[in-house]
PDB file of C-alpha atoms in Angstrom:
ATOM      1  CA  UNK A 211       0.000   0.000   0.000  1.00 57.00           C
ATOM      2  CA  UNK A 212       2.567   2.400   0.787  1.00 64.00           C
ATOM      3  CA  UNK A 213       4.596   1.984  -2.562  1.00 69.00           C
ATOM      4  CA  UNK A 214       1.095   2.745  -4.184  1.00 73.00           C
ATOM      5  CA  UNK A 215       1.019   6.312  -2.286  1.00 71.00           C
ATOM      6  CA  UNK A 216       3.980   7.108  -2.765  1.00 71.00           C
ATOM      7  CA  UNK A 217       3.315   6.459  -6.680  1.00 74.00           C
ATOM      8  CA  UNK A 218       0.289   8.412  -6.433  1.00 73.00           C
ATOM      9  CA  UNK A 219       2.607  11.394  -4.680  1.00 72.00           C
ATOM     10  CA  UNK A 220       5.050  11.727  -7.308  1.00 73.00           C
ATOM     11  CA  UNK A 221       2.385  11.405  -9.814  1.00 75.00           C
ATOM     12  CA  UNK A 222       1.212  14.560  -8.248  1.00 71.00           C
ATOM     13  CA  UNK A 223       4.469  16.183  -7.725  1.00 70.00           C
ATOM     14  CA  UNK A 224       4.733  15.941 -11.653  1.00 72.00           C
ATOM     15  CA  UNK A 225       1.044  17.124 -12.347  1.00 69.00           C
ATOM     16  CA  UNK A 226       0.045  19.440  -9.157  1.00 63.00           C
ATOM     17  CA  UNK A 227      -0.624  21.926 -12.144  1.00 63.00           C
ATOM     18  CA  UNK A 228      -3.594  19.835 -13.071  1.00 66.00           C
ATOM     19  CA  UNK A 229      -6.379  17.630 -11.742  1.00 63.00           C
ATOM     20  CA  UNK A 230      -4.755  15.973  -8.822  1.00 70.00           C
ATOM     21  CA  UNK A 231      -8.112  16.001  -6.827  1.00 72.00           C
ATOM     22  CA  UNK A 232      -8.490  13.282  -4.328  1.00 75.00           C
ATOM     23  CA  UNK A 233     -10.558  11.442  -6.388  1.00 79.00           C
ATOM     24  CA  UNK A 234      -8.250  11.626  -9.253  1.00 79.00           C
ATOM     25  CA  UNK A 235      -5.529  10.232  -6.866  1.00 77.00           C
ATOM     26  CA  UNK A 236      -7.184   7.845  -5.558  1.00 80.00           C
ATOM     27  CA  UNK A 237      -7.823   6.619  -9.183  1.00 80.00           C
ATOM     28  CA  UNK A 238      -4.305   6.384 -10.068  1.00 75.00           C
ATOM     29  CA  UNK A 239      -3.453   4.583  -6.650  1.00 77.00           C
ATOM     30  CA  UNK A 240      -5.923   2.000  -7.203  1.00 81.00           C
ATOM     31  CA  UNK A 241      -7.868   2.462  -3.942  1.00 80.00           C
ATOM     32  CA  UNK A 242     -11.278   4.388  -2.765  1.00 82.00           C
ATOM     33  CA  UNK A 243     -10.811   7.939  -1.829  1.00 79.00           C
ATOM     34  CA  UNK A 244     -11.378   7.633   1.674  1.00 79.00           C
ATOM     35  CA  UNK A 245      -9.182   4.577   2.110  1.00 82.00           C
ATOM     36  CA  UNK A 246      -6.238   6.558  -0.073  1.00 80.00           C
ATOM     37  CA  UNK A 247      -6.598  10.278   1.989  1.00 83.00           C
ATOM     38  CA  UNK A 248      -5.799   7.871   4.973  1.00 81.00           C
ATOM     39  CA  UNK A 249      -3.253   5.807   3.611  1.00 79.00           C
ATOM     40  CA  UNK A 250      -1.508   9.297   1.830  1.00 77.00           C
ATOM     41  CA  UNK A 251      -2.183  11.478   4.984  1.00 79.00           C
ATOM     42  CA  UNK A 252      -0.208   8.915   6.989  1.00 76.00           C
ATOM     43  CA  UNK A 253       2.757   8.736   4.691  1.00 71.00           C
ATOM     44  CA  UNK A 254       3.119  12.425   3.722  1.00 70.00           C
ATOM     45  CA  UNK A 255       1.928  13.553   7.373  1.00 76.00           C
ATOM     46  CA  UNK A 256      -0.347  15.797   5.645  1.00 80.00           C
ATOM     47  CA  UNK A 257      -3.540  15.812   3.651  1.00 84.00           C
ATOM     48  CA  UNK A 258      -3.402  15.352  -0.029  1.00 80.00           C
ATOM     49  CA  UNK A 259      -5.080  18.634  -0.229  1.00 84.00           C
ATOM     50  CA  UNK A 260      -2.243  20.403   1.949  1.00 86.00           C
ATOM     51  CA  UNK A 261       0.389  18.419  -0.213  1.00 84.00           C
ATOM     52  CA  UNK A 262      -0.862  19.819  -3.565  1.00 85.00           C
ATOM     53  CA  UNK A 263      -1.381  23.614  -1.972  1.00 88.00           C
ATOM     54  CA  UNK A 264       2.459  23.876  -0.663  1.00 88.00           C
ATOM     55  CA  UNK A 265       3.928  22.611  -4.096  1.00 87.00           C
ATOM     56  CA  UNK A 266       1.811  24.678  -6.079  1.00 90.00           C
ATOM     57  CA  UNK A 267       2.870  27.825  -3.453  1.00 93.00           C
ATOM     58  CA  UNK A 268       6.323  26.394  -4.002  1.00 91.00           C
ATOM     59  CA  UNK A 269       6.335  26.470  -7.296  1.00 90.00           C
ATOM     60  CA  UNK A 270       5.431  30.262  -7.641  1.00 94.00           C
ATOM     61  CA  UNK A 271       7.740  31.708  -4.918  1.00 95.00           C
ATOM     62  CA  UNK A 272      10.845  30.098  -6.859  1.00 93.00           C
ATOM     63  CA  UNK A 273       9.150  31.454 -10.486  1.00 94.00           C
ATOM     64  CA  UNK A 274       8.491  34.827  -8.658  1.00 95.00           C
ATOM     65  CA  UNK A 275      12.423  35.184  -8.000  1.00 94.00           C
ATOM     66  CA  UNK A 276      13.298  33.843 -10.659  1.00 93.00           C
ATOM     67  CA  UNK A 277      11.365  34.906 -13.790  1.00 92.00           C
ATOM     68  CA  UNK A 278      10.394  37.434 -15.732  1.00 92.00           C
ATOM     69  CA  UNK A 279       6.691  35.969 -15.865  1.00 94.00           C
ATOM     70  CA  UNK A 280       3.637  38.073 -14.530  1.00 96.00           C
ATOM     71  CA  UNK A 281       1.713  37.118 -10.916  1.00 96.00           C
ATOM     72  CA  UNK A 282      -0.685  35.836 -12.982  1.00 96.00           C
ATOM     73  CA  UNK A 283       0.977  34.059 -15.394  1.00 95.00           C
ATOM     74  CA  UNK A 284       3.242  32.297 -12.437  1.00 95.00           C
ATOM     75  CA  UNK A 285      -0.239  31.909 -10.496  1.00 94.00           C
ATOM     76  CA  UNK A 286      -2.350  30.207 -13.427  1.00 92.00           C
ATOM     77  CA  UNK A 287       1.386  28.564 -14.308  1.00 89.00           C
ATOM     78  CA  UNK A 288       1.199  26.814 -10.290  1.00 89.00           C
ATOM     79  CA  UNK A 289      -2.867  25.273 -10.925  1.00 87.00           C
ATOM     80  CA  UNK A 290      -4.393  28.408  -9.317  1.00 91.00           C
ATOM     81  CA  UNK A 291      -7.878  29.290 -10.947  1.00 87.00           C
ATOM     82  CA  UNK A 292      -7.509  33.046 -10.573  1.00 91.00           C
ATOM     83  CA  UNK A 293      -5.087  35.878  -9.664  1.00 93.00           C
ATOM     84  CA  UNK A 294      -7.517  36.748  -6.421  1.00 94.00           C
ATOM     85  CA  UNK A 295      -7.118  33.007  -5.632  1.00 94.00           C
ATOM     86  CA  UNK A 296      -3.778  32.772  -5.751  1.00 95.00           C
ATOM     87  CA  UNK A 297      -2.546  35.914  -3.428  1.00 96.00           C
ATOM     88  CA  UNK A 298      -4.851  34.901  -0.958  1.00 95.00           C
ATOM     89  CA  UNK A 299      -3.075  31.450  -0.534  1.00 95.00           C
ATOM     90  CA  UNK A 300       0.179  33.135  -0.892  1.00 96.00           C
ATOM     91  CA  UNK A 301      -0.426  35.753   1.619  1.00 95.00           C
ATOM     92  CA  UNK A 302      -1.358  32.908   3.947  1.00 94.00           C
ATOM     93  CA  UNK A 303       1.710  31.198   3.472  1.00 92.00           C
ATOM     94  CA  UNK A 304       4.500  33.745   3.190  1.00 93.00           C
ATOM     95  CA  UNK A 305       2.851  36.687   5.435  1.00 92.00           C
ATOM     96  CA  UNK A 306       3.028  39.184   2.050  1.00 94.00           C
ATOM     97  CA  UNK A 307       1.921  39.367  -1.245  1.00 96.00           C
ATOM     98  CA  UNK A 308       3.124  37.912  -4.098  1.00 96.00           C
ATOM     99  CA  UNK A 309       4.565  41.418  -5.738  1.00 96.00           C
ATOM    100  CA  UNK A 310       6.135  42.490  -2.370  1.00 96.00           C
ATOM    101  CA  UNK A 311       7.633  38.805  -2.193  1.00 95.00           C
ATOM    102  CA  UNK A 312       9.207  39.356  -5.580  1.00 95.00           C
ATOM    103  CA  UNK A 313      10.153  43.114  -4.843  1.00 94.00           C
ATOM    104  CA  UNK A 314      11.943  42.091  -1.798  1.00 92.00           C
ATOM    105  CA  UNK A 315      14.017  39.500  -3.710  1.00 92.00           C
ATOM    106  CA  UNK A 316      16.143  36.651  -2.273  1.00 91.00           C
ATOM    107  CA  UNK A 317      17.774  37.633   0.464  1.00 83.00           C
ATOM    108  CA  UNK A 318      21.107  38.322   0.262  1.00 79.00           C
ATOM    109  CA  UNK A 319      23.067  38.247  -3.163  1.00 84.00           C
ATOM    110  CA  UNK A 320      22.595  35.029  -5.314  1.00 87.00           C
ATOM    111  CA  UNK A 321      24.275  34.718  -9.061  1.00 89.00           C
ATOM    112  CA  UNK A 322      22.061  33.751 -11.905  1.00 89.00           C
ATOM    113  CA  UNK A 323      23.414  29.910 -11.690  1.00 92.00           C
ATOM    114  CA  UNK A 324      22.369  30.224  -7.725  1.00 92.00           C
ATOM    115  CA  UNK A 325      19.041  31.072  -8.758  1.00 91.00           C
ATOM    116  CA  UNK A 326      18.433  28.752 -11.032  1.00 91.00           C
ATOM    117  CA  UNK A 327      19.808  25.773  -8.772  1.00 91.00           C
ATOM    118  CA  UNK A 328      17.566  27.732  -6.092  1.00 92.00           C
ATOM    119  CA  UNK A 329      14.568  26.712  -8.857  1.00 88.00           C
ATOM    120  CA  UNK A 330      15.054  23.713  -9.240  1.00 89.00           C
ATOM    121  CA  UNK A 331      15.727  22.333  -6.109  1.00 89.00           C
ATOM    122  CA  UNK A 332      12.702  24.122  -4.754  1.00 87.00           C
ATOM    123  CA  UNK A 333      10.554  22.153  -6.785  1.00 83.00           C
ATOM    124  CA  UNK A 334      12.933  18.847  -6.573  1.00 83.00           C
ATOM    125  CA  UNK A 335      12.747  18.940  -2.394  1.00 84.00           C
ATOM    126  CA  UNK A 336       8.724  20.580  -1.633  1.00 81.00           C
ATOM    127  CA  UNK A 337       7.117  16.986  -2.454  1.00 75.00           C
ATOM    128  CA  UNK A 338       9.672  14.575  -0.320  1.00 74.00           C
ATOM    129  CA  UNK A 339      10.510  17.370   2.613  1.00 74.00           C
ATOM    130  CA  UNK A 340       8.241  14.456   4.759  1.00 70.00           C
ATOM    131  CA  UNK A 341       9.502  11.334   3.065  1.00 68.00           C
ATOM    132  CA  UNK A 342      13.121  10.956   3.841  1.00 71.00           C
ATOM    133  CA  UNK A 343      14.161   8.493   6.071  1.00 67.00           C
ATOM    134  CA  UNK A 344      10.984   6.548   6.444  1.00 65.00           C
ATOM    135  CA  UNK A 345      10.819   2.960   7.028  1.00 59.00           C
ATOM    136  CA  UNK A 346      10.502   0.099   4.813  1.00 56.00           C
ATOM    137  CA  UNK A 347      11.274  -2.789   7.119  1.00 53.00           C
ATOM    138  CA  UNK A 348      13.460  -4.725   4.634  1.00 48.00           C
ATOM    139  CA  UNK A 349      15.649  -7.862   5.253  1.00 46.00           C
ATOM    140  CA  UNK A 350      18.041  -7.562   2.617  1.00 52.00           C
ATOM    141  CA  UNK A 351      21.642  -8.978   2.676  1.00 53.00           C
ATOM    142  CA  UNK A 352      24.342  -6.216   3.553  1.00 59.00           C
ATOM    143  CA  UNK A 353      25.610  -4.606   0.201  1.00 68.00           C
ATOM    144  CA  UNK A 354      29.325  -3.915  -0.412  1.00 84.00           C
ATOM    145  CA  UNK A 355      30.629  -0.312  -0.020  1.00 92.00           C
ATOM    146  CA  UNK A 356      32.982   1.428  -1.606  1.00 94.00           C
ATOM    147  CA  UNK A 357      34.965   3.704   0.919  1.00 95.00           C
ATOM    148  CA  UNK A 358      36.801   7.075  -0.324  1.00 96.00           C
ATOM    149  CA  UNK A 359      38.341  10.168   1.475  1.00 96.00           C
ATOM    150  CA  UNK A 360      37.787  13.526   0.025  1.00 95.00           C
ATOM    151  CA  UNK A 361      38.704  16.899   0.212  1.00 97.00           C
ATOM    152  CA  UNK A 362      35.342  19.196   1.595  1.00 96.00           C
ATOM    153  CA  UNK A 363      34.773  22.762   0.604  1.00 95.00           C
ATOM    154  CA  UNK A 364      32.839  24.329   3.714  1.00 95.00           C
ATOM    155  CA  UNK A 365      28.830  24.480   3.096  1.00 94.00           C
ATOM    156  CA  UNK A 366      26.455  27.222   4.461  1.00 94.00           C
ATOM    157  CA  UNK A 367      23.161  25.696   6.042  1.00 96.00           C
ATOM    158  CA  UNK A 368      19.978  26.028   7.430  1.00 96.00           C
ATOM    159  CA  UNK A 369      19.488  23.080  10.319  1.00 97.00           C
ATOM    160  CA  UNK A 370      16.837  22.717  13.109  1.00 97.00           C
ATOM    161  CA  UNK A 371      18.948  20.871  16.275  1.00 97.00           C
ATOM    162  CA  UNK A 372      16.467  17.933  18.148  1.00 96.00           C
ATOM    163  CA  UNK A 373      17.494  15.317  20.561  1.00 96.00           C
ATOM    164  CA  UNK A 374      15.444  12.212  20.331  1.00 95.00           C
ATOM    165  CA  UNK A 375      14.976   8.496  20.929  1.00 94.00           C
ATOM    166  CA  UNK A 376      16.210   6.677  17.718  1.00 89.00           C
ATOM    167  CA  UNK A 377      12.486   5.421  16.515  1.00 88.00           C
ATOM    168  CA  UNK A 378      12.189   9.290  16.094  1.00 92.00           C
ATOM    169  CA  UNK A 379      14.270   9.715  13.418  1.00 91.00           C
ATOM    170  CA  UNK A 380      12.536   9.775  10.391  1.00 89.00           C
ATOM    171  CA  UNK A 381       9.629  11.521  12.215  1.00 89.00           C
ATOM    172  CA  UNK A 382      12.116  14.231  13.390  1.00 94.00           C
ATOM    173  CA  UNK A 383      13.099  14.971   9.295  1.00 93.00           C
ATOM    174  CA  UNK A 384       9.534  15.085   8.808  1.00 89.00           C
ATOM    175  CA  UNK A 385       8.818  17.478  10.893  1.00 92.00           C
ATOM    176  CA  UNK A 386      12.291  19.740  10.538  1.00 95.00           C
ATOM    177  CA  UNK A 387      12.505  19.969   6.659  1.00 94.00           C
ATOM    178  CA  UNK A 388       9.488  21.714   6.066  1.00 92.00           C
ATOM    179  CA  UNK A 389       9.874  24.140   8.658  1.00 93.00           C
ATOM    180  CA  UNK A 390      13.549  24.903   6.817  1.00 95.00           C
ATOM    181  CA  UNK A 391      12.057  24.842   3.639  1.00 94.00           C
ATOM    182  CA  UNK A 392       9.641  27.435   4.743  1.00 92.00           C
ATOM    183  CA  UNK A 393      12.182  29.618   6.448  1.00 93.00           C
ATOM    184  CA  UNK A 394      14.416  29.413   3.615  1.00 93.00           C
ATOM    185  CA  UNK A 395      11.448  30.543   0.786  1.00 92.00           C
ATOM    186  CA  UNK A 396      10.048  33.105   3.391  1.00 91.00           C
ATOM    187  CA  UNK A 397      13.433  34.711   3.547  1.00 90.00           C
ATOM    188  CA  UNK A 398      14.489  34.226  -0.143  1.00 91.00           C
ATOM    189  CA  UNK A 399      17.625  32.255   0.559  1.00 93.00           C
ATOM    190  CA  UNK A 400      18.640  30.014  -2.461  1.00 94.00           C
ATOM    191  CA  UNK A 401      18.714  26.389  -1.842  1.00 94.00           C
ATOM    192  CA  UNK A 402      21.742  24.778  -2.623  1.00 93.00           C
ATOM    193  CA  UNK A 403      21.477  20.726  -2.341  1.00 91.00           C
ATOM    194  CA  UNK A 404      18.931  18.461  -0.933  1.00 90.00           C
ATOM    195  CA  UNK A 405      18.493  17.960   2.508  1.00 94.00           C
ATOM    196  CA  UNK A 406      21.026  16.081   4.923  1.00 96.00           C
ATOM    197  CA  UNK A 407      20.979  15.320   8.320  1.00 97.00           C
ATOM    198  CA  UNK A 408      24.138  15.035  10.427  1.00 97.00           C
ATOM    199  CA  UNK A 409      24.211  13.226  13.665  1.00 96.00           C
ATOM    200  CA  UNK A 410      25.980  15.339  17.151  1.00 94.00           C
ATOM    201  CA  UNK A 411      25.588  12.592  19.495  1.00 92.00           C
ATOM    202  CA  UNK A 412      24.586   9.267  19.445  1.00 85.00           C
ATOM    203  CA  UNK A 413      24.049   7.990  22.919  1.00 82.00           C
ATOM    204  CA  UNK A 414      22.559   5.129  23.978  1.00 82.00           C
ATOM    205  CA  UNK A 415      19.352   6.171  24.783  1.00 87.00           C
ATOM    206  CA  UNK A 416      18.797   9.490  22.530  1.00 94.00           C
ATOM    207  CA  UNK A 417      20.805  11.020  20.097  1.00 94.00           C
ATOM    208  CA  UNK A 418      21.203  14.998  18.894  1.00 96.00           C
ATOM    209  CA  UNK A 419      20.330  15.567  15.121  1.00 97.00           C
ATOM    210  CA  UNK A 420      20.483  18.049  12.883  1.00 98.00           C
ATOM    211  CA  UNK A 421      18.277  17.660   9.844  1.00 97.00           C
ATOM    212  CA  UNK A 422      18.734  20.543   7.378  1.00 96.00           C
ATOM    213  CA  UNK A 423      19.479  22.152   3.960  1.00 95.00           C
ATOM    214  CA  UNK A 424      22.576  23.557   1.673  1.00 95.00           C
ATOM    215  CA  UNK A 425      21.964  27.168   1.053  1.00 94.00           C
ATOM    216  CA  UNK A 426      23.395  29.675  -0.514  1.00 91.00           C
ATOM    217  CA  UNK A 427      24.432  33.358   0.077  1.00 77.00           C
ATOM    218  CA  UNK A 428      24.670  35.204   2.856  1.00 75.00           C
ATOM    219  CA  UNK A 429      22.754  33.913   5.680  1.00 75.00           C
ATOM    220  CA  UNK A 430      20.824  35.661   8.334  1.00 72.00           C
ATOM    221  CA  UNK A 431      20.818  34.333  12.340  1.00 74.00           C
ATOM    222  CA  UNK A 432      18.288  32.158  11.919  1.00 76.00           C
ATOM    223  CA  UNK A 433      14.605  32.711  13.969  1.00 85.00           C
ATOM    224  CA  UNK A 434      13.538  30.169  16.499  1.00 89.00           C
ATOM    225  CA  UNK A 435      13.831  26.873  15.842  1.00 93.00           C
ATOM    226  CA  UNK A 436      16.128  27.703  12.570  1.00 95.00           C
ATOM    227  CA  UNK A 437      19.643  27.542  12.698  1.00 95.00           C
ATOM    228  CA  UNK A 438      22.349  28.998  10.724  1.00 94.00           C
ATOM    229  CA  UNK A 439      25.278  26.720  10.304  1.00 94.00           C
ATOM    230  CA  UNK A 440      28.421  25.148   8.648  1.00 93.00           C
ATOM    231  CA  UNK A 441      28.876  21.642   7.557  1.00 95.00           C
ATOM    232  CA  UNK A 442      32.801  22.075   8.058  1.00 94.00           C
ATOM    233  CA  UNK A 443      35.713  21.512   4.833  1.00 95.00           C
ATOM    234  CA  UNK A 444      38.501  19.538   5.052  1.00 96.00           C
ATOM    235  CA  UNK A 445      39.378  15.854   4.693  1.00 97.00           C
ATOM    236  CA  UNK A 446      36.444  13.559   5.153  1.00 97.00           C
ATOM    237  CA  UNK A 447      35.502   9.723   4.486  1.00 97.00           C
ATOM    238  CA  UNK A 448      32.236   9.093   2.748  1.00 97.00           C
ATOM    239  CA  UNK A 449      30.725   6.550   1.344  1.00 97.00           C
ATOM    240  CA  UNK A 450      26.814   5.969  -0.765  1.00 96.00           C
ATOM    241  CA  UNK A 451      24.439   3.311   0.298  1.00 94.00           C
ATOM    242  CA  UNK A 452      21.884   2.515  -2.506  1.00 92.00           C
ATOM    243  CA  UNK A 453      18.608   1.408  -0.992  1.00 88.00           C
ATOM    244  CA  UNK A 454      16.106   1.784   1.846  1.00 85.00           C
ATOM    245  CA  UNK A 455      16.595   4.300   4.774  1.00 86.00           C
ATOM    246  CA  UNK A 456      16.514   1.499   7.215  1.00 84.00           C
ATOM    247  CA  UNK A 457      19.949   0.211   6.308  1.00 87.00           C
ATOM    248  CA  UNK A 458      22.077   3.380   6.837  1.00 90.00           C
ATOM    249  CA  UNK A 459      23.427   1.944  10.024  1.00 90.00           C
ATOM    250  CA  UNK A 460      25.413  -0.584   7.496  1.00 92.00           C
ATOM    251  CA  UNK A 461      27.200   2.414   5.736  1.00 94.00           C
ATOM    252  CA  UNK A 462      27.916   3.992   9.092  1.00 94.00           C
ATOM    253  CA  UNK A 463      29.657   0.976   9.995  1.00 93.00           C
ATOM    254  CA  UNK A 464      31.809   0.473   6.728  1.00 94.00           C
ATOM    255  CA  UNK A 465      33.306   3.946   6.975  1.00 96.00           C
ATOM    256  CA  UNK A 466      34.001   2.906  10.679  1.00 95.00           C
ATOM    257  CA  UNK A 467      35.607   0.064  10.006  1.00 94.00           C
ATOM    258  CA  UNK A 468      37.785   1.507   7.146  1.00 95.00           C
ATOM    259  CA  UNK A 469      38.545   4.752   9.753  1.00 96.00           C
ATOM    260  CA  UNK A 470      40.453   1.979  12.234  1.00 95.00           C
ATOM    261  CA  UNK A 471      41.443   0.414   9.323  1.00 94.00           C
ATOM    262  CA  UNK A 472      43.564   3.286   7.480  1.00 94.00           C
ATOM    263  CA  UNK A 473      44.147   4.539  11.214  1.00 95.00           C
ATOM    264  CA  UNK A 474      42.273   7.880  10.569  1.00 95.00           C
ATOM    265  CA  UNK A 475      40.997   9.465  13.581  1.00 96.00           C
ATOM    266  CA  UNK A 476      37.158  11.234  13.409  1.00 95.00           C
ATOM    267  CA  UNK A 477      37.346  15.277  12.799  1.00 95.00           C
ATOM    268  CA  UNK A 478      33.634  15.901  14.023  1.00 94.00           C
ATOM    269  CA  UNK A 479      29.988  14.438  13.410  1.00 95.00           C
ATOM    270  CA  UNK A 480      29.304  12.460  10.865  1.00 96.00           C
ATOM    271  CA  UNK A 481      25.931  13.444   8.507  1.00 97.00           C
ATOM    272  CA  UNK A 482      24.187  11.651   5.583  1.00 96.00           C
ATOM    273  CA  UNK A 483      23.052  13.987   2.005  1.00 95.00           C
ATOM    274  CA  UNK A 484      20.047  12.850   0.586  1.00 93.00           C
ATOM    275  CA  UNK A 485      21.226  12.241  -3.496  1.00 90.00           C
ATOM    276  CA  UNK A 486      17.550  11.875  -4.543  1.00 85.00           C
ATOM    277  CA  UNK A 487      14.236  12.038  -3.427  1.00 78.00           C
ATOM    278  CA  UNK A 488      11.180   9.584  -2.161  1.00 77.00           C
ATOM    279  CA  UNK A 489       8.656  11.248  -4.164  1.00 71.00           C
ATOM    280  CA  UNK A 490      10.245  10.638  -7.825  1.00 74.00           C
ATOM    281  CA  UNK A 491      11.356   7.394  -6.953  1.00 74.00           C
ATOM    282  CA  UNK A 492       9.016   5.270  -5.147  1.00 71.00           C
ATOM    283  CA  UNK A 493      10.784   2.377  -4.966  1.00 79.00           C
ATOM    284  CA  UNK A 494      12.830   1.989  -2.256  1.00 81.00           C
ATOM    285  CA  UNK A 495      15.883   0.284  -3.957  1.00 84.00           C
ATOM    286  CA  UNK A 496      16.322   3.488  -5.961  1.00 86.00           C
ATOM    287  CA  UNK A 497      17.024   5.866  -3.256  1.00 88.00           C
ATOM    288  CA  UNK A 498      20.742   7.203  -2.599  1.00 93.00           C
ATOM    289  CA  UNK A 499      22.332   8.731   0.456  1.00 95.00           C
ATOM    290  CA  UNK A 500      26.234   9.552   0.685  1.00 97.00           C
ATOM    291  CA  UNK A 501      27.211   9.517   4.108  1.00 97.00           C
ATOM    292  CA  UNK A 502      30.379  11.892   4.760  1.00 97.00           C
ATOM    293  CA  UNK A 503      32.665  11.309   8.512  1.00 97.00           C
ATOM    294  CA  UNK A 504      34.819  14.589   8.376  1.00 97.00           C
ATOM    295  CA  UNK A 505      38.689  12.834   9.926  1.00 97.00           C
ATOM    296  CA  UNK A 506      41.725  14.575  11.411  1.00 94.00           C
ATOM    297  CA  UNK A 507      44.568  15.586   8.561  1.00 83.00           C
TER     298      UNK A 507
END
């Protein structure tokens, strides 16, 4: 059942400009509507009607920074009906209208490649900001992993810090990446890379987390919750596992083992980059995640 959501979500990631009603959802998931809003509003952790609102919303804050188009244009261009429609959501959402939102401008100074990585990856990370690191339960046979050090350049990002039992985890993301994502669009900073989430403390019991997002330009302090960081450059093992969140630990374990192995000693906490996203690739053996463990020169 939950492969058949999460079909149904990245057929409406791809076509929130068009009928992606519940009904019409349902249809392509091959279930009744009411069975499919539960089924979808337990995966995504929101309804399907919230789902399709914040992409289309999405969608027109990155075109408003970004193009040339009219608020109208970008508004019937995101599935709204009408202009009056349209600012009304938007004013909702982002606390201003859609021409102050684009007079304001990102905030602080982005280059026309920036922006239009900023774009893209606005409308590559709104559908899975919930998805990442959910569960599959599989029983698979470890995979092999292939081990590398490499040389970081140091990243500006946007993290929310939690510290929580480890069955939290992937609800933790859930609830963190949209509130970055949201931060980061109502503040025009420029995405930069999926999300990651790096790990401060792994006790026994709980552990300290930081899910968050690459961004670009200068950065302001942050607001609540939000916090402005580094992930830091340097020397740093990493490794990709290919395949379902729940076997991570695995890729943890082979960059451990090589770290006694080559005798490196650990620099700082380790952190995982999402390399694609749930809601264009359904199928769990499809999904990528490099995991990076910065090490001592």
């Amino acid at each position: 059942m939950i492969r058949r959501v999460r079909q149904a979500l990245a057929f409406a990631a791809a076509n929130f400009d068009r009928d992606v009603s519940l009904a019409a959802l349902a249809k392509h998931a091959r279930m009744s509507p009411f069975r499919f809003h539960r089924a979808f509003s337990a995966a995504a952790r929101e309804t399907p009607k919230q789902f399709t609102l914040r992409l289309r919303l999405a969608r027109a804050a990155a075109l408003l920074l970004t193009s040339g188009s009219t608020v109208l244009e970008i508004a019937l261009d995101s599935g709204f009906q009408n202009h009056e429609v349209f600012c009304r959501a938007f004013r909702r959402c982002f606390g201003m209208t859609p021409t102050a939102y684009r007079k304001r401008g990102f905030g602080g100074e982005v280059d026309r490649a920036q922006a239009k990585r900023h774009a893209h990856l606005a409308l590559e990370i709104a559908p899975c900001l919930r998805l990442f690191r959910t569960s599959e339960n599989t029983r698979k046979d470890p995979m092999p992993y292939t081990v590398v050090k490499k040389q970081l350049s140091p990243q500006p990002v946007l993290i929310v810090r939690r510290r929580v039992k480890r069955s939290d985890i992937a609800a933790t993301i859930g609830e963190s990446l949209p509130l970055i994502f949201a931060y980061a669009q109502q503040n025009g900073i420029a995405l930069a890379g999926l999300p990651f989430t790096r790990y401060v403390e792994m006790g026994p019991g709980l552990i300290t987390m930081e899910p968050g997002m690459r961004v670009a330009g200068k950065l302001p302090p942050g607001q609540g919750d939000i916090l402005a960081d580094t992930l830091p450059g340097g020397p740093a093992v990493t490794t990709v596992h290919a395949g379902s969140y729940d076997k991570l630990t695995d890729a943890y374990a082979a960059i451990e083992h090589w770290m006694e192995t080559e005798k490196l000693a650990s620099a700082g906490a380790p952190w995982e980059k999402y390399l694609n996203d749930p809601s264009e690739h359904p199928d769990p053996k499809d999904w990528k995640t490099e995991v990076f463990w910065p090490v001592k020169s």
